[in-house]
PDB file of C-alpha atoms in Angstrom:
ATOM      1  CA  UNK A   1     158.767 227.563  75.080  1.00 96.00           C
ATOM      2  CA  UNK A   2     160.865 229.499  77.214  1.00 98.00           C
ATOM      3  CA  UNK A   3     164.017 231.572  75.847  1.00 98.00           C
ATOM      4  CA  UNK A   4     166.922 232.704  77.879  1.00 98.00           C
ATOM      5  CA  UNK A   5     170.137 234.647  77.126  1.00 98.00           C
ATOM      6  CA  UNK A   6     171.337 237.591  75.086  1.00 98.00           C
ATOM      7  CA  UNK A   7     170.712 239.861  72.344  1.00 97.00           C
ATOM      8  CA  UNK A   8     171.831 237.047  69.891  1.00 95.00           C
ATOM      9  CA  UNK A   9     168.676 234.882  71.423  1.00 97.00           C
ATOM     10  CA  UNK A  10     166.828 238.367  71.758  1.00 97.00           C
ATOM     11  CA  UNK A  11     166.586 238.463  68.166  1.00 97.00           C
ATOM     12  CA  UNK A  12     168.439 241.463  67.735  1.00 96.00           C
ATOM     13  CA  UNK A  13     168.962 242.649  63.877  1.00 96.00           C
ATOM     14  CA  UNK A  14     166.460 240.288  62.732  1.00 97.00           C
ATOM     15  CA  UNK A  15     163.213 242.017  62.880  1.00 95.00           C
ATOM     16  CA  UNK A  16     159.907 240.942  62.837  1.00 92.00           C
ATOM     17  CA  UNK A  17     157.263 241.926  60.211  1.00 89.00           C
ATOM     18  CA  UNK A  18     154.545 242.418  63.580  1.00 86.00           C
ATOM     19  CA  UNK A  19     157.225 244.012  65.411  1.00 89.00           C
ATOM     20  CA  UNK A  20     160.427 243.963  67.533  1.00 91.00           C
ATOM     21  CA  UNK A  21     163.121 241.065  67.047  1.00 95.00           C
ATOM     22  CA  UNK A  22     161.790 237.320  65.319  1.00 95.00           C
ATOM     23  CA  UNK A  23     165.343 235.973  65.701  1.00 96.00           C
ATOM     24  CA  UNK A  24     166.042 232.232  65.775  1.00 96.00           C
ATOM     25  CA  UNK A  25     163.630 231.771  68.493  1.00 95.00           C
ATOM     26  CA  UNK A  26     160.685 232.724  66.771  1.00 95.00           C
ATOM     27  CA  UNK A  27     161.940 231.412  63.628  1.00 96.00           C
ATOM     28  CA  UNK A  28     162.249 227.943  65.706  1.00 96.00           C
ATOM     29  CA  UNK A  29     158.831 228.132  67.314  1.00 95.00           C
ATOM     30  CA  UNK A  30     157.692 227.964  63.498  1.00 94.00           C
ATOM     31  CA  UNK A  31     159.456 225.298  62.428  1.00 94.00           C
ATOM     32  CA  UNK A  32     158.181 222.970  65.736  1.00 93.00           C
ATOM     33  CA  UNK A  33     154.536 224.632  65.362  1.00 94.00           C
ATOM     34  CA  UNK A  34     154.961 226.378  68.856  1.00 94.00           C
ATOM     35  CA  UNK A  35     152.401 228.913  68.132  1.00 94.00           C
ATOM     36  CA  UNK A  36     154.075 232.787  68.887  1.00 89.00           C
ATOM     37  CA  UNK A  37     151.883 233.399  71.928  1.00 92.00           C
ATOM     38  CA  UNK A  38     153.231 230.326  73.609  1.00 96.00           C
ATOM     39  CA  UNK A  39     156.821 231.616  73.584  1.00 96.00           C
ATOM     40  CA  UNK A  40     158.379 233.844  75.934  1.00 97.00           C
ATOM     41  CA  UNK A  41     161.510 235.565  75.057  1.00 97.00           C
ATOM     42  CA  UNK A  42     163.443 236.430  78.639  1.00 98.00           C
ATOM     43  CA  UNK A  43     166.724 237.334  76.973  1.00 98.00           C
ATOM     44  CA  UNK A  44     168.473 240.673  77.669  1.00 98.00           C
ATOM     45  CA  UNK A  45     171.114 241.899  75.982  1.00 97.00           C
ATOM     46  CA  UNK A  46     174.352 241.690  77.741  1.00 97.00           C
ATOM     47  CA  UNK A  47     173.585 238.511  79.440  1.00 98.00           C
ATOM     48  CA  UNK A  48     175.887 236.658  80.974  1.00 98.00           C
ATOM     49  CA  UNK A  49     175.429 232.929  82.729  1.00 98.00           C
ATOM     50  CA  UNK A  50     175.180 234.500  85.486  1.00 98.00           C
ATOM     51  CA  UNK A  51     173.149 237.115  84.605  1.00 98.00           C
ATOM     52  CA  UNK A  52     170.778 234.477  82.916  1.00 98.00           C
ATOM     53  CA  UNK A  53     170.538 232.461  86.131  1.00 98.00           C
ATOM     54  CA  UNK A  54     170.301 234.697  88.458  1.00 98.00           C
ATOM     55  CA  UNK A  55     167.759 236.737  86.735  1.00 98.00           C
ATOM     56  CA  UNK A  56     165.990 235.249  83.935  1.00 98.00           C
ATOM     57  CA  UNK A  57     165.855 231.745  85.429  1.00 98.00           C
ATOM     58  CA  UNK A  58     163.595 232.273  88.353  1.00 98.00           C
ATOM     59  CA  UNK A  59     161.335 233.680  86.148  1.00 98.00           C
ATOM     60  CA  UNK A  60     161.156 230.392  83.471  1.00 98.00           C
ATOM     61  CA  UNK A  61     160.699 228.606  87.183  1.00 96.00           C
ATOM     62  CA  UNK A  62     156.991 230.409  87.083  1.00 95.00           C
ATOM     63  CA  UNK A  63     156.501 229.427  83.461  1.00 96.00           C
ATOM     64  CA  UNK A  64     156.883 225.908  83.762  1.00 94.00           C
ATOM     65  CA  UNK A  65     157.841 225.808  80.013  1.00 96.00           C
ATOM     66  CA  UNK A  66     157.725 222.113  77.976  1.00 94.00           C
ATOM     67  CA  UNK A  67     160.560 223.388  76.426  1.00 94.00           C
ATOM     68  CA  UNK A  68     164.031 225.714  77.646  1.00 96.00           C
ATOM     69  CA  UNK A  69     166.228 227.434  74.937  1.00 96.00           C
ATOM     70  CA  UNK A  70     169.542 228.698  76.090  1.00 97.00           C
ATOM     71  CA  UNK A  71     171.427 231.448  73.741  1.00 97.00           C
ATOM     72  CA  UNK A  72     174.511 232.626  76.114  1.00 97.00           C
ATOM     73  CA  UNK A  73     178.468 232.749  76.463  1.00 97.00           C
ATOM     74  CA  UNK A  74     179.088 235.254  73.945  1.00 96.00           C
ATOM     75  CA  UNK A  75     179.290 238.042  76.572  1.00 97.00           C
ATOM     76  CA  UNK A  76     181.242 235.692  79.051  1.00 98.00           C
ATOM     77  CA  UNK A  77     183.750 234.473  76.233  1.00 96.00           C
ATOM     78  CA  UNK A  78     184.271 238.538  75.377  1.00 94.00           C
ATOM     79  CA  UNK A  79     184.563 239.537  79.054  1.00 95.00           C
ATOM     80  CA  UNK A  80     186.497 236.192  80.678  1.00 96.00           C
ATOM     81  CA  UNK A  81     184.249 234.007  83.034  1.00 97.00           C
ATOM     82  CA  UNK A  82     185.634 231.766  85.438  1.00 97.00           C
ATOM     83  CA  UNK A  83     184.908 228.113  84.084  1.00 97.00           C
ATOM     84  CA  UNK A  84     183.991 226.458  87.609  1.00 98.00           C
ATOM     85  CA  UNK A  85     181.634 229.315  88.313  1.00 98.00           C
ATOM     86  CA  UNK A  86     179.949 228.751  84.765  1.00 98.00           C
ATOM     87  CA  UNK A  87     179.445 224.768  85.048  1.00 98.00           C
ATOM     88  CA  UNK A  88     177.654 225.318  88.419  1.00 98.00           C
ATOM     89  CA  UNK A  89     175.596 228.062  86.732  1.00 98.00           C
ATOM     90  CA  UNK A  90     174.692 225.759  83.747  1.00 98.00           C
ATOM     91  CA  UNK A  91     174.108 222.492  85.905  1.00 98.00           C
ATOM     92  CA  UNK A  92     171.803 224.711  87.933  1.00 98.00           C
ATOM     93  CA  UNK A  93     169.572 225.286  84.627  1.00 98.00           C
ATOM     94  CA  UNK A  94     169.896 222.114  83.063  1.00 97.00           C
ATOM     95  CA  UNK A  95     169.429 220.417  86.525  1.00 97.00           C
ATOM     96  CA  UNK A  96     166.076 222.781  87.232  1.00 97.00           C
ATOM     97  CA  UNK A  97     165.108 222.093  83.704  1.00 96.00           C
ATOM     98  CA  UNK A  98     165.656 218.178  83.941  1.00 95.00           C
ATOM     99  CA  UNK A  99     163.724 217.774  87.052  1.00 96.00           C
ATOM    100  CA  UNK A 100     160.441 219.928  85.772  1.00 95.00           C
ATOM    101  CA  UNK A 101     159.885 217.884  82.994  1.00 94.00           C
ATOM    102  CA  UNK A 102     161.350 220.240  80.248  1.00 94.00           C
ATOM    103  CA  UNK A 103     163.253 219.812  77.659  1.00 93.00           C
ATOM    104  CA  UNK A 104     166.231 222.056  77.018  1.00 95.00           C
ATOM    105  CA  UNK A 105     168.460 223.252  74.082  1.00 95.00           C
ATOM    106  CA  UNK A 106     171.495 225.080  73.982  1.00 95.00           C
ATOM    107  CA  UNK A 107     172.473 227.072  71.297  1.00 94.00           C
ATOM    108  CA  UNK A 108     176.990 226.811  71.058  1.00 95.00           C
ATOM    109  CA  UNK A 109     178.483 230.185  71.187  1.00 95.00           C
ATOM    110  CA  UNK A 110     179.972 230.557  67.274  1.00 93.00           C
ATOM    111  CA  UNK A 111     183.278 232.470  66.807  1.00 91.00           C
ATOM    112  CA  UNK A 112     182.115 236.333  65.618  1.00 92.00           C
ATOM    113  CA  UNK A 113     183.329 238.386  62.480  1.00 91.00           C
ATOM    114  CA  UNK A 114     184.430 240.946  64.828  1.00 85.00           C
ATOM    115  CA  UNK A 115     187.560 239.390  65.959  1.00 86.00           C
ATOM    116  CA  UNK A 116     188.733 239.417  62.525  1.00 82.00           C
ATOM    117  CA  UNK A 117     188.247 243.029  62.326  1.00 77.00           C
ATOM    118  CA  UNK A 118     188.601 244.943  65.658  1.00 77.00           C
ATOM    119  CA  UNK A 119     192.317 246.010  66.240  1.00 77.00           C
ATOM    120  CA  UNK A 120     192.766 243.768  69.199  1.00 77.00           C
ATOM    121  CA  UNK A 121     195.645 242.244  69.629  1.00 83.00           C
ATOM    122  CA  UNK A 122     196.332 238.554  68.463  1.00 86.00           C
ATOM    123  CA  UNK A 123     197.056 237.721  72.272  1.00 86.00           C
ATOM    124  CA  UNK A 124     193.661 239.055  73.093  1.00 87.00           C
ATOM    125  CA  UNK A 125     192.022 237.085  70.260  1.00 90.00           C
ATOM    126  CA  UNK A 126     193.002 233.462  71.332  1.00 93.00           C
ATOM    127  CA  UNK A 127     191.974 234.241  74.972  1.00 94.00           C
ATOM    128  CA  UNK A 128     188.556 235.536  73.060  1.00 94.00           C
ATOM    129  CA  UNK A 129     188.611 232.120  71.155  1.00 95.00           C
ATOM    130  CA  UNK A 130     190.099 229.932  73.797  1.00 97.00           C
ATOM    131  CA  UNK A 131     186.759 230.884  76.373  1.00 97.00           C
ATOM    132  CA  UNK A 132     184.467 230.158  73.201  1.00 96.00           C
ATOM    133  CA  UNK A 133     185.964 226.839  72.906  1.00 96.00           C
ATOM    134  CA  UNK A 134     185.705 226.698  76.683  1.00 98.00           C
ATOM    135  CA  UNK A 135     182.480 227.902  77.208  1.00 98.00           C
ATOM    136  CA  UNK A 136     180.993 225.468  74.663  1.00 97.00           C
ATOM    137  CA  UNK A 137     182.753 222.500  76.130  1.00 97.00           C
ATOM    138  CA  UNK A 138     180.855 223.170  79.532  1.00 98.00           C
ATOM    139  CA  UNK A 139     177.555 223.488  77.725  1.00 97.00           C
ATOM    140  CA  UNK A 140     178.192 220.285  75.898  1.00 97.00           C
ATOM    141  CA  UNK A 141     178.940 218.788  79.794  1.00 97.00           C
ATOM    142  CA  UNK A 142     175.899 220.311  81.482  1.00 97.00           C
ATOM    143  CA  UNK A 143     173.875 218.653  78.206  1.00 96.00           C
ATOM    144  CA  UNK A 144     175.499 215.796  78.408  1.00 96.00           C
ATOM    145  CA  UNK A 145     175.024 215.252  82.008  1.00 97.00           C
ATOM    146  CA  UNK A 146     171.639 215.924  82.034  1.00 96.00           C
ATOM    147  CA  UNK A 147     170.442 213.949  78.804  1.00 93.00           C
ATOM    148  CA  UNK A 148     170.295 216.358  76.677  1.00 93.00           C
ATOM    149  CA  UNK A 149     171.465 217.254  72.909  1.00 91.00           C
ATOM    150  CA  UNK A 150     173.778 219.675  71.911  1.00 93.00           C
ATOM    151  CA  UNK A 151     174.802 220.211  68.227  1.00 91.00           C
ATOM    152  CA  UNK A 152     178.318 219.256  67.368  1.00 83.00           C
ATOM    153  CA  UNK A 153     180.560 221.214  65.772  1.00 77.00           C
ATOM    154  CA  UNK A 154     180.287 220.255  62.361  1.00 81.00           C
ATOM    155  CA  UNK A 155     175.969 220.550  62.590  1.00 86.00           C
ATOM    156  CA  UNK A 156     176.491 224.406  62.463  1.00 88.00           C
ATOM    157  CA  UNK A 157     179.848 224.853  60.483  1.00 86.00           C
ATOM    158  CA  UNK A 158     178.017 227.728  58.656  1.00 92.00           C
ATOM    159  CA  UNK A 159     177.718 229.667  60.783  1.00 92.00           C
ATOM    160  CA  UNK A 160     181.086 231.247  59.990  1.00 88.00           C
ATOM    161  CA  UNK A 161     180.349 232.310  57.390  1.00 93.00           C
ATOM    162  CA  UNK A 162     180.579 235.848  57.337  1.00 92.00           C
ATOM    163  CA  UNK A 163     177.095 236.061  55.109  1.00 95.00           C
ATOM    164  CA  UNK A 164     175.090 234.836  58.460  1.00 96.00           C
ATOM    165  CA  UNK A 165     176.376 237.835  60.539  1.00 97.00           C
ATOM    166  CA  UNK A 166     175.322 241.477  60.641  1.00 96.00           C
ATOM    167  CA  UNK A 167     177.592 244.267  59.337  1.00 94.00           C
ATOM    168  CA  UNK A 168     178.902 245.299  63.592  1.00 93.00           C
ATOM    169  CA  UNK A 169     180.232 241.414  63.471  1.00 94.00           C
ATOM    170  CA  UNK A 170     178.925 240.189  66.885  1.00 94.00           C
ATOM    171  CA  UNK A 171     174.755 239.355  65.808  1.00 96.00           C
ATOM    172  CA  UNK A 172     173.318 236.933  63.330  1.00 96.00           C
ATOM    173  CA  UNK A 173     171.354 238.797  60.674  1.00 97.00           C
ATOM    174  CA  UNK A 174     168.029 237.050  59.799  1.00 97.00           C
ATOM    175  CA  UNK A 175     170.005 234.135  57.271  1.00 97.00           C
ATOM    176  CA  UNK A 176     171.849 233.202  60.213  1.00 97.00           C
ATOM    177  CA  UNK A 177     168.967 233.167  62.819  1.00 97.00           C
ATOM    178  CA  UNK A 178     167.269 231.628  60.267  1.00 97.00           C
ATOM    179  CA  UNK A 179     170.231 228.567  59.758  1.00 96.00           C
ATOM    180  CA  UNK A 180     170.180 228.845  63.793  1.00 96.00           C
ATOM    181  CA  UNK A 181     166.484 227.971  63.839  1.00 96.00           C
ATOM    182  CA  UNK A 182     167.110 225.104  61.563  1.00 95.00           C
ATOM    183  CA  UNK A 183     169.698 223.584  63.372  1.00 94.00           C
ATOM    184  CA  UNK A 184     168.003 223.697  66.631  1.00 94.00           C
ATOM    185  CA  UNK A 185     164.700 222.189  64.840  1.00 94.00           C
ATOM    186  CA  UNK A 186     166.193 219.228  63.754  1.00 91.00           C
ATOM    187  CA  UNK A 187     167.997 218.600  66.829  1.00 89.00           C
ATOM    188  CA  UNK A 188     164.505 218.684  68.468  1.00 87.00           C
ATOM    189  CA  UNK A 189     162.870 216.464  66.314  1.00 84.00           C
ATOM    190  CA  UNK A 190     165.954 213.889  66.502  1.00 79.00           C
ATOM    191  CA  UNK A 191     165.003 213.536  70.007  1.00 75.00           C
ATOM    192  CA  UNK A 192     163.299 210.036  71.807  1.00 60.00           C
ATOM    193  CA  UNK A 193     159.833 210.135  71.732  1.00 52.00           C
ATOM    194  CA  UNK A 194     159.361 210.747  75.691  1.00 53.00           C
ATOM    195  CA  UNK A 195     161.438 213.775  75.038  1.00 65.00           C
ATOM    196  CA  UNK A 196     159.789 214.745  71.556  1.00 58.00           C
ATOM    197  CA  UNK A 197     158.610 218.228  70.909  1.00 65.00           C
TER     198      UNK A 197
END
């Protein structure tokens, strides 16, 4: 299993017991019996799409993972991305992805604590909110388009809640990676049996 994206799908602020960041990835490799040493983590903090495709992707390439988690956007909905620029960059991964064989994932960019309590200004908030919805309506496409799942809205309403988040409001804590991980195993195991992890 091969993860890509930022320091949400790093891990970051849920450590591990054996060191560095478990985070939703290792806490999914558990739940699918992926044993640790046959994940590889390639998220960075910061990460953009384009960051993840022009950087971490070529690596996966050399992998040849079974199976391809994406955790990405929240950096591009924060920032602005241009939406034709991201659909390319996504159909690129799902499209490298479809034709190796592998199965891949992606984990929908939720809407952060922090834009309920940084100072920005309401106009700056809906753009912030308008690229999330945006940004997870291309990754539904590119999943879509490639046969593969994506969790609807309503599979990971908690997420909101402000108990899954750490205190700097932009990064799960270890319930939410942990409701992340759960999400993201069922929605493996709903899939055909050709496609079953």
């Amino acid at each position: 299993m091969v993860v890509l994206g930022d320091s949400v799908a790093e891990g970051q602020d849920d450590p591990d017991p054996a060191g560095g960041w478990l985070g939703w990835a290792g806490r999914l490799a558990d739940h699918l019996g992926i044993p640790r040493r046959d994940v590889v983590n390639l998220s960075e903090p910061g990460a953009t799409i384009e960051d993840v495709v022009r950087d971490q992707l070529p690596k996966a390439r050399d992998l040849s993972p079974a199976v391809v988690i994406l955790g990405c956007g929240m950096n591009d909905a924060l920032n602005g991305f241009e939406r034709e620029a991201a659909a390319a960059r996504l159909s690129e991964l799902f499209g490298w992805a479809r034709g190796s064989g592998a199965v891949a994932l992606a984990v929908p960019v939720p809407r952060p604590p922090l834009l309920e309590r940084s100072p920005i200004s309401q106009f700056r908030k809906k753009r912030v909110l308008q690229r999330i919805q945006d940004f997870n309506a291309e990754l539904g496409a590119a999943s879509q388009n490639y046969g593969m799942p994506f969790p609807t809205r309503e599979s990971v309403a908690r997420v909101g809640d402000p108990s899954m988040w750490s205190s700097d409001g932009i990064h799960l804590n270890s319930a939410g990676h942990a409701y992340v991980a759960e999400v993201i195993a069922h929605l493996a195991r709903s899939l055909p049996r050709e496609q079953a992890i």
